[in-house]
Short mmCIF file of C-alpha atoms in Angstrom, two decimals:
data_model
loop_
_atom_site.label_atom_id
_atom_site.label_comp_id
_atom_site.label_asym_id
_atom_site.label_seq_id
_atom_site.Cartn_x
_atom_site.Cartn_y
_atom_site.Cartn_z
CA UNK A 73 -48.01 -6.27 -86.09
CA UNK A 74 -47.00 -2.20 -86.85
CA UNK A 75 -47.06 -1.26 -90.16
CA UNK A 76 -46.84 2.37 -91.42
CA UNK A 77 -49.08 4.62 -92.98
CA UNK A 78 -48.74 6.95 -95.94
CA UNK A 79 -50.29 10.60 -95.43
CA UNK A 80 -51.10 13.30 -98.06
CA UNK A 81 -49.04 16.44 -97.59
CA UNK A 82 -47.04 19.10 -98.70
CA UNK A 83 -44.14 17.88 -96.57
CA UNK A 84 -44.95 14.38 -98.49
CA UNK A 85 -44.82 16.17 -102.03
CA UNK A 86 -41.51 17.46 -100.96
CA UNK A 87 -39.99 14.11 -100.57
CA UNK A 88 -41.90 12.53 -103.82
CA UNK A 89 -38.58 13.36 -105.92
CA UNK A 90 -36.44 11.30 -103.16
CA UNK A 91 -38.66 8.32 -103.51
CA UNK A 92 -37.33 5.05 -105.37
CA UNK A 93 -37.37 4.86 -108.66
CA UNK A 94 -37.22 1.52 -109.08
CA UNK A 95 -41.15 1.07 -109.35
CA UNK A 96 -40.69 0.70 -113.02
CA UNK A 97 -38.65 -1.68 -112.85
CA UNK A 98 -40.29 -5.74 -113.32
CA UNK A 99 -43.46 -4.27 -114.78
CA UNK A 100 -46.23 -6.76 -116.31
CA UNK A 101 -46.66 -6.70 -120.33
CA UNK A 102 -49.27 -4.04 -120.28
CA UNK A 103 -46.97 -1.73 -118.21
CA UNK A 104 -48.74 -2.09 -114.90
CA UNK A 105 -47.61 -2.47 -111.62
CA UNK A 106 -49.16 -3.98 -107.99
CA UNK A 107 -48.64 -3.11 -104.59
CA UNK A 108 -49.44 -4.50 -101.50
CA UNK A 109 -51.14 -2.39 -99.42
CA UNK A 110 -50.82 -2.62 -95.20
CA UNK A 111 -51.97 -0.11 -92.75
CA UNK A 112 -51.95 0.27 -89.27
CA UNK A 113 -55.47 1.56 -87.86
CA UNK A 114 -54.53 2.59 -84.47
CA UNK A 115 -55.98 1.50 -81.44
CA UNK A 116 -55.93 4.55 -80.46
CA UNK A 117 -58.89 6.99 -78.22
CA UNK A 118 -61.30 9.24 -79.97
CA UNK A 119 -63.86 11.49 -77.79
CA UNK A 120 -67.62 12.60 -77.81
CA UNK A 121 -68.32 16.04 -79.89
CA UNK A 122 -70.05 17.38 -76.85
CA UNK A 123 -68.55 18.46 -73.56
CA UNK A 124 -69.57 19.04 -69.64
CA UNK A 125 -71.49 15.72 -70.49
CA UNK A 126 -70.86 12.08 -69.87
CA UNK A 127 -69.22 11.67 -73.48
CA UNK A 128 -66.31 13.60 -72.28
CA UNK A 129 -64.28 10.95 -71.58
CA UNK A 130 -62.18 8.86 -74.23
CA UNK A 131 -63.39 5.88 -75.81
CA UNK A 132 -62.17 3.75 -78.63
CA UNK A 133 -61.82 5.33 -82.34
CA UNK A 134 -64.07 4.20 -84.67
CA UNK A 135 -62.28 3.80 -88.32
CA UNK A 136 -64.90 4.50 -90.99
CA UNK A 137 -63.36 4.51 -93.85
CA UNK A 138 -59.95 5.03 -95.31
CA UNK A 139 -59.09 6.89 -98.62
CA UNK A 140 -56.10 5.44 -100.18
CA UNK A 141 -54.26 7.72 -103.29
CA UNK A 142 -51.71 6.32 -105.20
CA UNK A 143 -49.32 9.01 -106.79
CA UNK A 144 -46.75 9.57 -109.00
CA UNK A 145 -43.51 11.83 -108.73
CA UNK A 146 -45.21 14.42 -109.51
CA UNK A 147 -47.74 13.99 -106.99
CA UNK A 148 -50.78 13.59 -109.25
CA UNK A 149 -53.27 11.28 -108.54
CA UNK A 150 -53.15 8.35 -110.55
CA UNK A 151 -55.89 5.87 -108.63
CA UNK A 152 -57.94 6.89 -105.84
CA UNK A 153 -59.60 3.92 -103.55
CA UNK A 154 -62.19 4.43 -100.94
CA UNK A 155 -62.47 2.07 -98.86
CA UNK A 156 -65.36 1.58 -95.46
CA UNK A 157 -67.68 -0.93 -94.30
CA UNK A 158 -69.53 -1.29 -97.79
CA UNK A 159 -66.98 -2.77 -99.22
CA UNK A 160 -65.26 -4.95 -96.23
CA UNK A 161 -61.87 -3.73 -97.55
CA UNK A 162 -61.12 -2.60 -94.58
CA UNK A 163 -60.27 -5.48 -92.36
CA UNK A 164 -58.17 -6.68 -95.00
CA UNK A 165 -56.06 -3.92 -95.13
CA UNK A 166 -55.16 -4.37 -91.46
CA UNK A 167 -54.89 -7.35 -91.09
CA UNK A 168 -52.39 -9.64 -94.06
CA UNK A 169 -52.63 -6.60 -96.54
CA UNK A 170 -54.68 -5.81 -99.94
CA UNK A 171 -53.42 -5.95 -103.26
CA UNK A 172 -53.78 -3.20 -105.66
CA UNK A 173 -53.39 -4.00 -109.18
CA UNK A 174 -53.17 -2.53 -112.70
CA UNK A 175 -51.23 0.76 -111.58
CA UNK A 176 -49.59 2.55 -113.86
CA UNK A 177 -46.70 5.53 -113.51
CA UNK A 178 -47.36 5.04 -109.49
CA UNK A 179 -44.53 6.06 -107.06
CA UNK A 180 -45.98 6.98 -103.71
CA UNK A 181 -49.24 6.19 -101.54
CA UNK A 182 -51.03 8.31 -99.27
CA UNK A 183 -54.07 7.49 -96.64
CA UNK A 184 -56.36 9.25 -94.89
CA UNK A 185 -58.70 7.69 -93.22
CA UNK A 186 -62.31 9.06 -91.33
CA UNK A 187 -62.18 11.93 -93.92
CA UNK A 188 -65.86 13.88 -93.92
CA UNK A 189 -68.15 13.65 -96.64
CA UNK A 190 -67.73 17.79 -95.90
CA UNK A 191 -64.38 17.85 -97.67
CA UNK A 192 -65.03 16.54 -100.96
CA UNK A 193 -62.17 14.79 -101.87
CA UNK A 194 -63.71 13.20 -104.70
CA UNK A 195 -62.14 14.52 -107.56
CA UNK A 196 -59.09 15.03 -106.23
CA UNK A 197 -56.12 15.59 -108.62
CA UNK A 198 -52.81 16.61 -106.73
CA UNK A 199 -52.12 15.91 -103.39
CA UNK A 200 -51.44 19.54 -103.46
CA UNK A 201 -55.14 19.85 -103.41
CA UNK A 202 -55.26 17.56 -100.47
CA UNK A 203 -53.63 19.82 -98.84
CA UNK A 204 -55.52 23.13 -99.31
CA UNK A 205 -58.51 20.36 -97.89
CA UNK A 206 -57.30 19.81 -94.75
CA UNK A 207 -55.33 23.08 -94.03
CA UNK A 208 -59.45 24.14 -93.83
CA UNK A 209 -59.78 22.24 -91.03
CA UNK A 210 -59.90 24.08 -87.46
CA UNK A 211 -58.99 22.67 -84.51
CA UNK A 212 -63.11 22.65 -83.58
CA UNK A 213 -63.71 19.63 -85.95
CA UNK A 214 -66.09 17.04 -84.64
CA UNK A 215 -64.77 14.34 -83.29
CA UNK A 216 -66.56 12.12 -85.78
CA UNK A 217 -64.48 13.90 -88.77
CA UNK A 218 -61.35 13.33 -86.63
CA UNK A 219 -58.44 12.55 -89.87
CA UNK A 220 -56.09 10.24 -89.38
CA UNK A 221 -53.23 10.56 -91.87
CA UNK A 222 -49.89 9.03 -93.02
CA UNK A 223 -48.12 8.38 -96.42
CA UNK A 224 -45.00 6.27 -97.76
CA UNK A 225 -42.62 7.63 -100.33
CA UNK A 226 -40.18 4.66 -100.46
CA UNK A 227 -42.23 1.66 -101.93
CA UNK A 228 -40.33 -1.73 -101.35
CA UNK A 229 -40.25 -3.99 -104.46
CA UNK A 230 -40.16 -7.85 -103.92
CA UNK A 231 -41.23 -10.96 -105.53
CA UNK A 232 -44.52 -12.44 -103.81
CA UNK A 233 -45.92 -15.69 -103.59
CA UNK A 234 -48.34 -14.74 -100.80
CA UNK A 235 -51.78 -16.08 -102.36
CA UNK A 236 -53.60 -15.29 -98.90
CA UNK A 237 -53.62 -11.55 -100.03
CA UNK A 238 -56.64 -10.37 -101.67
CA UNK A 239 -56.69 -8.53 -104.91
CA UNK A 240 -59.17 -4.84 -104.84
CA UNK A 241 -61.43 -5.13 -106.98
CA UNK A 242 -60.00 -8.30 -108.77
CA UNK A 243 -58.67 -5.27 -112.41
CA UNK A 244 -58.50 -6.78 -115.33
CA UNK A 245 -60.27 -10.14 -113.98
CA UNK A 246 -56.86 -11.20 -113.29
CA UNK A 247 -56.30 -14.11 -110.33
CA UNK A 248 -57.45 -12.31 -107.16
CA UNK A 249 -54.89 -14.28 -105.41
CA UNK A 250 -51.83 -14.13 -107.58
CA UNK A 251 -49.65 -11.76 -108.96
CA UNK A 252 -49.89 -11.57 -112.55
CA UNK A 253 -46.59 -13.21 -114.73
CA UNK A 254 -44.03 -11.24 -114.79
CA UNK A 255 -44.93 -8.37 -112.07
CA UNK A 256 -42.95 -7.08 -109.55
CA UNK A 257 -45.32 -6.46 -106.18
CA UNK A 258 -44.28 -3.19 -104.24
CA UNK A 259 -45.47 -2.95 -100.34
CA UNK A 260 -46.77 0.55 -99.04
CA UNK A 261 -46.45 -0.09 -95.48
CA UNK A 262 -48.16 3.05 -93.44
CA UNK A 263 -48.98 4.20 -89.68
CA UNK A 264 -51.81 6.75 -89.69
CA UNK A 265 -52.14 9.65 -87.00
CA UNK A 266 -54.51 11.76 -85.69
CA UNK A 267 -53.87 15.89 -87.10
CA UNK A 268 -54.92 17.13 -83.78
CA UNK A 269 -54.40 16.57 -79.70
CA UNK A 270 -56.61 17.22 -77.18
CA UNK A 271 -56.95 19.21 -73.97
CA UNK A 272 -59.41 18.08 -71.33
CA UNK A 273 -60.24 20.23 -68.16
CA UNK A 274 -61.93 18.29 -65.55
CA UNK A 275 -62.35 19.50 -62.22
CA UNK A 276 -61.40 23.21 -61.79
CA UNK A 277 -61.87 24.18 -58.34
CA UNK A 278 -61.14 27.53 -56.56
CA UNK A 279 -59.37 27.07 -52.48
CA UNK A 280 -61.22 29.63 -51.04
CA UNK A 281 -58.91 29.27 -47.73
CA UNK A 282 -55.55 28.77 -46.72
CA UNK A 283 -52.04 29.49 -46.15
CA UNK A 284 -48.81 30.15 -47.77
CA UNK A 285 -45.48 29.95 -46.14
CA UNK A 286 -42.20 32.44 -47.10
CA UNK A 287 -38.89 31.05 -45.94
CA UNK A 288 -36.53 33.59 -45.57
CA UNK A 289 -32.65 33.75 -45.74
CA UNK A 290 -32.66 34.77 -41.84
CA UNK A 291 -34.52 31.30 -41.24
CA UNK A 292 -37.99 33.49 -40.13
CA UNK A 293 -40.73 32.43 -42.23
CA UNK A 294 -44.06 34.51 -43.33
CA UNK A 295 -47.20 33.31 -43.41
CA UNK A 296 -49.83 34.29 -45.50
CA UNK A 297 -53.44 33.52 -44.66
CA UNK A 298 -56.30 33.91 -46.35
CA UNK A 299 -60.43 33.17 -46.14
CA UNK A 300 -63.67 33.87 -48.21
CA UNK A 301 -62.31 33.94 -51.60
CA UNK A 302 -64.80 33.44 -53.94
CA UNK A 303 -64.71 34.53 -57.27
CA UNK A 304 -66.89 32.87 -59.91
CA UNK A 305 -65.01 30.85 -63.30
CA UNK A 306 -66.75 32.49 -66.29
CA UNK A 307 -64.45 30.89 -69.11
CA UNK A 308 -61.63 29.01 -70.41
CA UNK A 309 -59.96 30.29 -73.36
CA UNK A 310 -56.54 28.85 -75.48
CA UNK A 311 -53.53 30.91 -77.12
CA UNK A 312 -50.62 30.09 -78.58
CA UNK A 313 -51.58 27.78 -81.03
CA UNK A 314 -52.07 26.90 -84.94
CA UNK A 315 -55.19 27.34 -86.11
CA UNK A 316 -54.80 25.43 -89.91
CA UNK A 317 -53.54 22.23 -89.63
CA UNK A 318 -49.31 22.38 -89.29
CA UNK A 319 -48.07 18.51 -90.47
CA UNK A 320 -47.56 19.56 -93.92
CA UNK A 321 -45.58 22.77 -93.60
CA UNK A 322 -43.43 23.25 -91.16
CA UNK A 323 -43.25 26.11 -90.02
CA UNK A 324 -46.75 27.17 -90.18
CA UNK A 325 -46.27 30.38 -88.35
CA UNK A 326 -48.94 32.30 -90.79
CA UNK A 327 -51.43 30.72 -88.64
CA UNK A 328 -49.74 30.84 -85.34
CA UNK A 329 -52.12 32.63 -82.72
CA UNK A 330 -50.00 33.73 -80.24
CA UNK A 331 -50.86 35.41 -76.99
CA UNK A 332 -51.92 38.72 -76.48
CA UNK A 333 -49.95 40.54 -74.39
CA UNK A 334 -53.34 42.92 -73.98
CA UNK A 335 -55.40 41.68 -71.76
CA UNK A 336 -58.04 43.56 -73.25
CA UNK A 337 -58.07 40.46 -76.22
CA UNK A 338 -60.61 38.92 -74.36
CA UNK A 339 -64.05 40.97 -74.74
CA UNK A 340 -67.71 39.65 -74.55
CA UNK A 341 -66.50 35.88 -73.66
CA UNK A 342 -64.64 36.02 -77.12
CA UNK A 343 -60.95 36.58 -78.42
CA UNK A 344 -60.60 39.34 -80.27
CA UNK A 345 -60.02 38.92 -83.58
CA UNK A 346 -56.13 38.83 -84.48
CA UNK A 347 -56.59 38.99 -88.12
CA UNK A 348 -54.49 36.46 -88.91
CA UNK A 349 -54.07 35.71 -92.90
CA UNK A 350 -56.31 33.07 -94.54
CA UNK A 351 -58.33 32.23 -91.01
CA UNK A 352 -62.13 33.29 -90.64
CA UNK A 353 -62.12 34.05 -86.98
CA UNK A 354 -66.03 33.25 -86.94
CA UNK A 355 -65.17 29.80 -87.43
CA UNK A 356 -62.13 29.14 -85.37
CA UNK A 357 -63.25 31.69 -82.52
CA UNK A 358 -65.37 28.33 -80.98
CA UNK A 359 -62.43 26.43 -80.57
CA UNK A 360 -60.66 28.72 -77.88
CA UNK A 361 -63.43 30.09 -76.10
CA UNK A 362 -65.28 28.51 -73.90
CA UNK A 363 -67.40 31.24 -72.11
CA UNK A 364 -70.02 31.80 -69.70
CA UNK A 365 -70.77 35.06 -70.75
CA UNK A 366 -74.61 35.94 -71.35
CA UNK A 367 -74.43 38.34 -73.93
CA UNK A 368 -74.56 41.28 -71.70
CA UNK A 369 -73.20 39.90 -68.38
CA UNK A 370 -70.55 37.47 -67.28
CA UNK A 371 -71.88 34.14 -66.09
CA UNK A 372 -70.47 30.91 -64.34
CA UNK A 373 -69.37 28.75 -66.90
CA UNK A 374 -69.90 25.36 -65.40
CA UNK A 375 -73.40 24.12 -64.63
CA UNK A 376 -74.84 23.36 -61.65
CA UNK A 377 -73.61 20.05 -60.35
CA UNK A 378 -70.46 19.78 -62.99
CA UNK A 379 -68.67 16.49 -62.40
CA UNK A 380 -65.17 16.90 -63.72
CA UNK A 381 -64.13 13.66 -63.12
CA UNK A 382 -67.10 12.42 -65.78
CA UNK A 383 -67.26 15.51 -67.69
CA UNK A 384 -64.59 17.96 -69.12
CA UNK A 385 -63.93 21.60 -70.87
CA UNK A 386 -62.15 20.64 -73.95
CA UNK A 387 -59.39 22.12 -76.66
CA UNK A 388 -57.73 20.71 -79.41
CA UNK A 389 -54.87 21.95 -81.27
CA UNK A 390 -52.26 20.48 -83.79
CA UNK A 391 -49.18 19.18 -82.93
CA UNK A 392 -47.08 18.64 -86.14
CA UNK A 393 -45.66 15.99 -87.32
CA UNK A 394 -43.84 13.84 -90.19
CA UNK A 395 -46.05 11.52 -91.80
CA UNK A 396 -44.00 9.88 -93.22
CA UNK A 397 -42.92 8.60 -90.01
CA UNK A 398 -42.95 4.93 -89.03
CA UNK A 399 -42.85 5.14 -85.51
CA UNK A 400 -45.92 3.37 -83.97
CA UNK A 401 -48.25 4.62 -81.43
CA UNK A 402 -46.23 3.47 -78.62
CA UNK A 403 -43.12 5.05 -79.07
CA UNK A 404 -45.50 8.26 -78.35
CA UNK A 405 -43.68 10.23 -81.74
CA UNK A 406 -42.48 13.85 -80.76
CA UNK A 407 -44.11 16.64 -82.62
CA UNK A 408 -42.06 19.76 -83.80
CA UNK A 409 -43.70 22.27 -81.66
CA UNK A 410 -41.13 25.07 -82.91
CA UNK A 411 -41.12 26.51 -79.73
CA UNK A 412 -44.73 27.30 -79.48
CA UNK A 413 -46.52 25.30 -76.60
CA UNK A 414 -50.57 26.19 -76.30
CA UNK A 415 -51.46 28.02 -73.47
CA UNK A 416 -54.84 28.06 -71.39
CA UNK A 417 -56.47 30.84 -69.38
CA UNK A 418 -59.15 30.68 -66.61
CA UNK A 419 -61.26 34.06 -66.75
CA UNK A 420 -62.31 34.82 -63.11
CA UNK A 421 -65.19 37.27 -62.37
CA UNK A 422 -65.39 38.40 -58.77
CA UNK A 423 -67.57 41.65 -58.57
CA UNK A 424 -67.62 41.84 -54.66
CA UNK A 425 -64.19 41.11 -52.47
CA UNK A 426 -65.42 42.27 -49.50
CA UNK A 427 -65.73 38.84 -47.60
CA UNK A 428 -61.92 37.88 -48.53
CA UNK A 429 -59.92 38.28 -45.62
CA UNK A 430 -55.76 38.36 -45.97
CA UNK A 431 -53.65 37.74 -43.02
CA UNK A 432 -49.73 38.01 -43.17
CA UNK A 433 -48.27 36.50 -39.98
CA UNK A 434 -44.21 35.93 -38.84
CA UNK A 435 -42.48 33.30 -36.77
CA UNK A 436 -38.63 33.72 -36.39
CA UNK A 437 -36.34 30.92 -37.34
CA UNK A 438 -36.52 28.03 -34.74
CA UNK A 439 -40.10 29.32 -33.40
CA UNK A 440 -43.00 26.36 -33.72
CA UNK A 441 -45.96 27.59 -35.76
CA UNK A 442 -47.75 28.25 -32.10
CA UNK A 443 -45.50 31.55 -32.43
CA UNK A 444 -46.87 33.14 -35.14
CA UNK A 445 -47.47 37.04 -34.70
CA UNK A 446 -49.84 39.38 -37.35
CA UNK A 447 -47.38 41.91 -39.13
CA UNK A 448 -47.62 44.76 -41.35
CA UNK A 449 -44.25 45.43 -41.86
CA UNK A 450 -43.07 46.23 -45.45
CA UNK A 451 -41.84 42.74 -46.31
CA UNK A 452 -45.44 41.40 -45.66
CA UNK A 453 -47.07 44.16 -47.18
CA UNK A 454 -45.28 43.48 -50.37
CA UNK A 455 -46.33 39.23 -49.36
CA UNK A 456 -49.90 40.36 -49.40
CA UNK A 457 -50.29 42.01 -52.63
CA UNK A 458 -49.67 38.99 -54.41
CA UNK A 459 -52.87 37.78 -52.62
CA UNK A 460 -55.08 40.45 -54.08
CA UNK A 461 -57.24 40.04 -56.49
CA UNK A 462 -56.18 41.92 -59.64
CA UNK A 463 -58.90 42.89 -61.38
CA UNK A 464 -59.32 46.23 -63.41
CA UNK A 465 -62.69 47.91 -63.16
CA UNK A 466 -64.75 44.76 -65.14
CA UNK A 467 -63.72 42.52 -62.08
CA UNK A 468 -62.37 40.37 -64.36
CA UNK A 469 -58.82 38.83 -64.10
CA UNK A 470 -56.88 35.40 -65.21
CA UNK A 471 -54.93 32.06 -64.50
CA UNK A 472 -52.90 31.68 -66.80
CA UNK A 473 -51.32 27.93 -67.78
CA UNK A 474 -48.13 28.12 -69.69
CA UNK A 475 -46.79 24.86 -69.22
CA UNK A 476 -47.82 21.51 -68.24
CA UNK A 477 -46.04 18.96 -66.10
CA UNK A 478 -45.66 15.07 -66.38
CA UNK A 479 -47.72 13.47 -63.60
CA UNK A 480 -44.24 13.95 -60.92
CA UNK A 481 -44.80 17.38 -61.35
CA UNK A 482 -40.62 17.45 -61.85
CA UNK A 483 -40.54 17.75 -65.77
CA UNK A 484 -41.97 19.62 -69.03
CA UNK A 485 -44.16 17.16 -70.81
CA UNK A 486 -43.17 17.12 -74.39
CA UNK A 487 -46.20 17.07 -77.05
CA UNK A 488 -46.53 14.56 -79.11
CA UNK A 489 -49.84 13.93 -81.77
CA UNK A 490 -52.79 12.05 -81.53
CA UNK A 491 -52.36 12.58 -77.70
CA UNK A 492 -55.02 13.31 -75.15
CA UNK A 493 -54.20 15.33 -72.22
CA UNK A 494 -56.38 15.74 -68.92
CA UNK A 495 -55.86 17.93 -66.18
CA UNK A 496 -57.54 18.90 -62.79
CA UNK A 497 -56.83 22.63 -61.86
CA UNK A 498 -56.42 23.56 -58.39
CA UNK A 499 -56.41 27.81 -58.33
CA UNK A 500 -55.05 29.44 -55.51
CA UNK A 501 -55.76 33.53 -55.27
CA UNK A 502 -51.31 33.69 -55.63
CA UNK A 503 -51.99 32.25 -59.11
CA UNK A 504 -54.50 35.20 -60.55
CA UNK A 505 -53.03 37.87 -62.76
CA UNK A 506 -54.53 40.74 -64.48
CA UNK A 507 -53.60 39.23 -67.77
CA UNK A 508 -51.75 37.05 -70.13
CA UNK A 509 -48.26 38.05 -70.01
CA UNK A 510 -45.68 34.85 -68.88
CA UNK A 511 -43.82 35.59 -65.97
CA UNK A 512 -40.56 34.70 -64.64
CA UNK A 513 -42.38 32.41 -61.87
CA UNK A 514 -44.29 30.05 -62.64
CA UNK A 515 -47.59 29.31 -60.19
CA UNK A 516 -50.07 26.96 -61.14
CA UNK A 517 -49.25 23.25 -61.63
CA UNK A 518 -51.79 21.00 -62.70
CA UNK A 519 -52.01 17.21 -62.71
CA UNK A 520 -52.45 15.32 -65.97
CA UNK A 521 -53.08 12.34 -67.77
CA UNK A 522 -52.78 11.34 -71.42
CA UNK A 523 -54.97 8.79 -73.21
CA UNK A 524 -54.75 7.48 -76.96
CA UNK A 525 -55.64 8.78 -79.05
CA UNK A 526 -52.50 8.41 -76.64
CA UNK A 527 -52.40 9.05 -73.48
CA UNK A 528 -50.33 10.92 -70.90
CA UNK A 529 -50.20 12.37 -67.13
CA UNK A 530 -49.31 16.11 -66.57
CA UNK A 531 -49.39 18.53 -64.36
CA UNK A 532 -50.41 22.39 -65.57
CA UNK A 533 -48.01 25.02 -64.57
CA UNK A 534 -49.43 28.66 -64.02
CA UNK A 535 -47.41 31.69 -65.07
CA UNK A 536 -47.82 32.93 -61.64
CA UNK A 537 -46.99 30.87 -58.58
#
């Protein structure tokens, strides 16, 4: 059975004022009010901290705990429940519901569940200050503090005779089972969400030969060979995404940490810092850089017998959405990406070409592949520089992914939250640029799946094919 979630944000506190008013109405004789309390706790897929390790790979999420705040239209906190394993609240709230009782001035609820004991939360006032909370969390956050988050403005009043339903903390010593005389019992019905996504890498090889064909108008057809390339992968880094959490203001373009177009950003195995307003790049830096740079040299980054079908180079970034949203898991929920889709580059180090060969050869149109002839005519010489490698004088040069495909490889995949996404990366020496800039052609496509959290097949697209 789907029920929906209630989430604490700014985009909630918004809405407060919309919310019915009708909660006052059917009151009991001291005033207060109950609700009825159901959440969905996803099944959805959570994933080790660690990566290039066995944990890389999802598993199911573990629900902790759940922190339930019940507002009113002003967004203040009037009662604020924790509920986790101690108590054995939680089942109950999943499963028929749990009653609340005794709430007073109470027009909204919002949950957030697996919030860390890092955060604070306890004395909690506004949702306002909810917000400030998690707009401190980067997109590096353990998996173990992974927040899932909803909220419902629009509490549905109803007489209940439903005695199964078992009161919180049985206020007032009134009948844990049945609503006190005269109450009318509102039901807070919420879907929670993950605040981030997740990028998985898994194997990322390198085709150090092969060919390339060229179709011409004239029906001849170039050929471009090549052999012996062999440059090294010393990172992975992300661009082009938020780097506070976005699902309570939309948009959030303050933290937006869009690509360089200087290809110099990238210095040391790190980003340079953007100095982007409110963000400590110290702390966020982690989460788009994964380097194999020593310090004072540039270094593979994956370790000697890497397995990328068991282990993975991971990112995670927000995809924003409305949490007030009732839209289960299933439906896969579109986030509002304004435009800006993340972007991954693959830092290649290749300090020696001398062993990469590049052969252009011709056929003309109705010749068998038998017919081939070497040319160095100015149509292949222009074919061959695309085969080059690019590198200024550090040797170092990029792949750049600016899209990602749905597993036919035919269409944009469209983010949505709480989504994993894993892709293999296949880099071909036609795919390496000198930088980050997007092109007009796109050349890298990569397959991928998507697990729940969700989960979801794509294919990476380079910005040079």
């Amino acid at each position: 059975m789907k029920f929906k979630l209630l989430l604490l944000s700014a985009a909630c506190i918004g809405m407060i004022a919309c919310s019915k008013d009708s909660l006052g109405d059917g009151p009991s004789a001291d005033g207060s009010k109950q609700v009825v309390l159901k959440v969905n706790l996803p099944v959805t897929r959570a994933v080790d901290d660690t990566w290039l390790d066995n944990g890389g790979k999802p598993n199911e999420t573990n629900i902790s705990s759940i922190d339930v705040f019940f507002t009113n239209a002003n967004g203040s906190v009037q009662k604020h429940y924790t509920l986790d394993a101690n108590n054995n609240y939680l089942s109950a709230v999943q499963n028929d519901g749990l009653r609340f009782v005794g709430l007073k001035d109470v027009t909204a609820v919002y949950i957030a569940a697996n919030i860390p004991a890092s955060m604070n939360i306890k004395d909690i006032g506004n949702v306002a200050d909810f917000k400030v909370l998690i707009s401190q969390q980067a997109p590096n956050m353990a998996q173990d503090d992974m927040i899932f988050a909803g909220c419902d403005l629009d509490l549905d009043a109803g007489p209940d005779t439903d005695s199964s339903i078992p009161t919180y903390d049985n206020v007032d010593n009134q009948d844990p089972t049945v609503p006190a005389a005269g109450d009318m019992v509102y039901a807070a019905n919420v879907v929670i969400r993950p605040i981030i996504s997740r990028m998985e890498w898994g194997n990322i090889d390198i085709i150090d030969g092969g060919y390339k064909d060229f179709v011409q108008p004239d029906g001849s057809t170039y050929r471009v060979e090549w052999s012996g390339y062999a440059p090294i992968i010393t990172g992975v880094y992300q661009s082009n995404v938020y780097l506070a959490e976005n699902i309570f203001d939309t948009p959030q373009t303050s933290s937006l940490f869009a690509t360089p177009a200087n290809w110099e950003s990238i210095k040391n195995g790190a980003w340079v810092d953007p100095s982007i307003a409110g963000i400590t790049w110290s702390e966020v830096n982690p989460s788009l850089a994964h380097t194999g740079y020593t310090g004072s040299a540039y270094a593979a980054l994956l370790p000697q017998g890497y397995d990328g079908d068991t282990q993975c180079v991971p990112f995670h970034f927000f995809v924003p959405f409305d949490p007030t949203s009732s839209e289960g898991n299933n439906t896969q929920m579109t986030g509002n990406m304004d435009g800006n889709l993340p972007q991954w580059h693959f830092q290649l180090y290749y300090p020696d070409t001398s062993g990469y060969t590049i052969t252009v050869k011709k056929k003309n149109a109705g010749e068998n592949d038998s017919q081939y002839q070497v040319v160095t005519d100015d149509s292949s010489l222009s074919l061959k520089s695309d085969f080059l490698y690019p590198a200024g004088s550090d040797k170092i040069a990029y792949v750049n992914v600016v899209k990602l495909k749905d597993e036919s490889g035919a269409n944009d995949i469209t983010f949505h939250p709480g989504m994993i996404y894993t892709a293999d990366v296949v880099i071909n020496p036609f795919n390496v640029s000198l930088g980050f800039e997007d092109k007009d052609n796109y050349n890298v496509v990569v397959n991928v799946d998507v697990a729940d959290f969700a989960s979801e097949t794509v294919k990476p697209e380079f910005d040079k094919n």
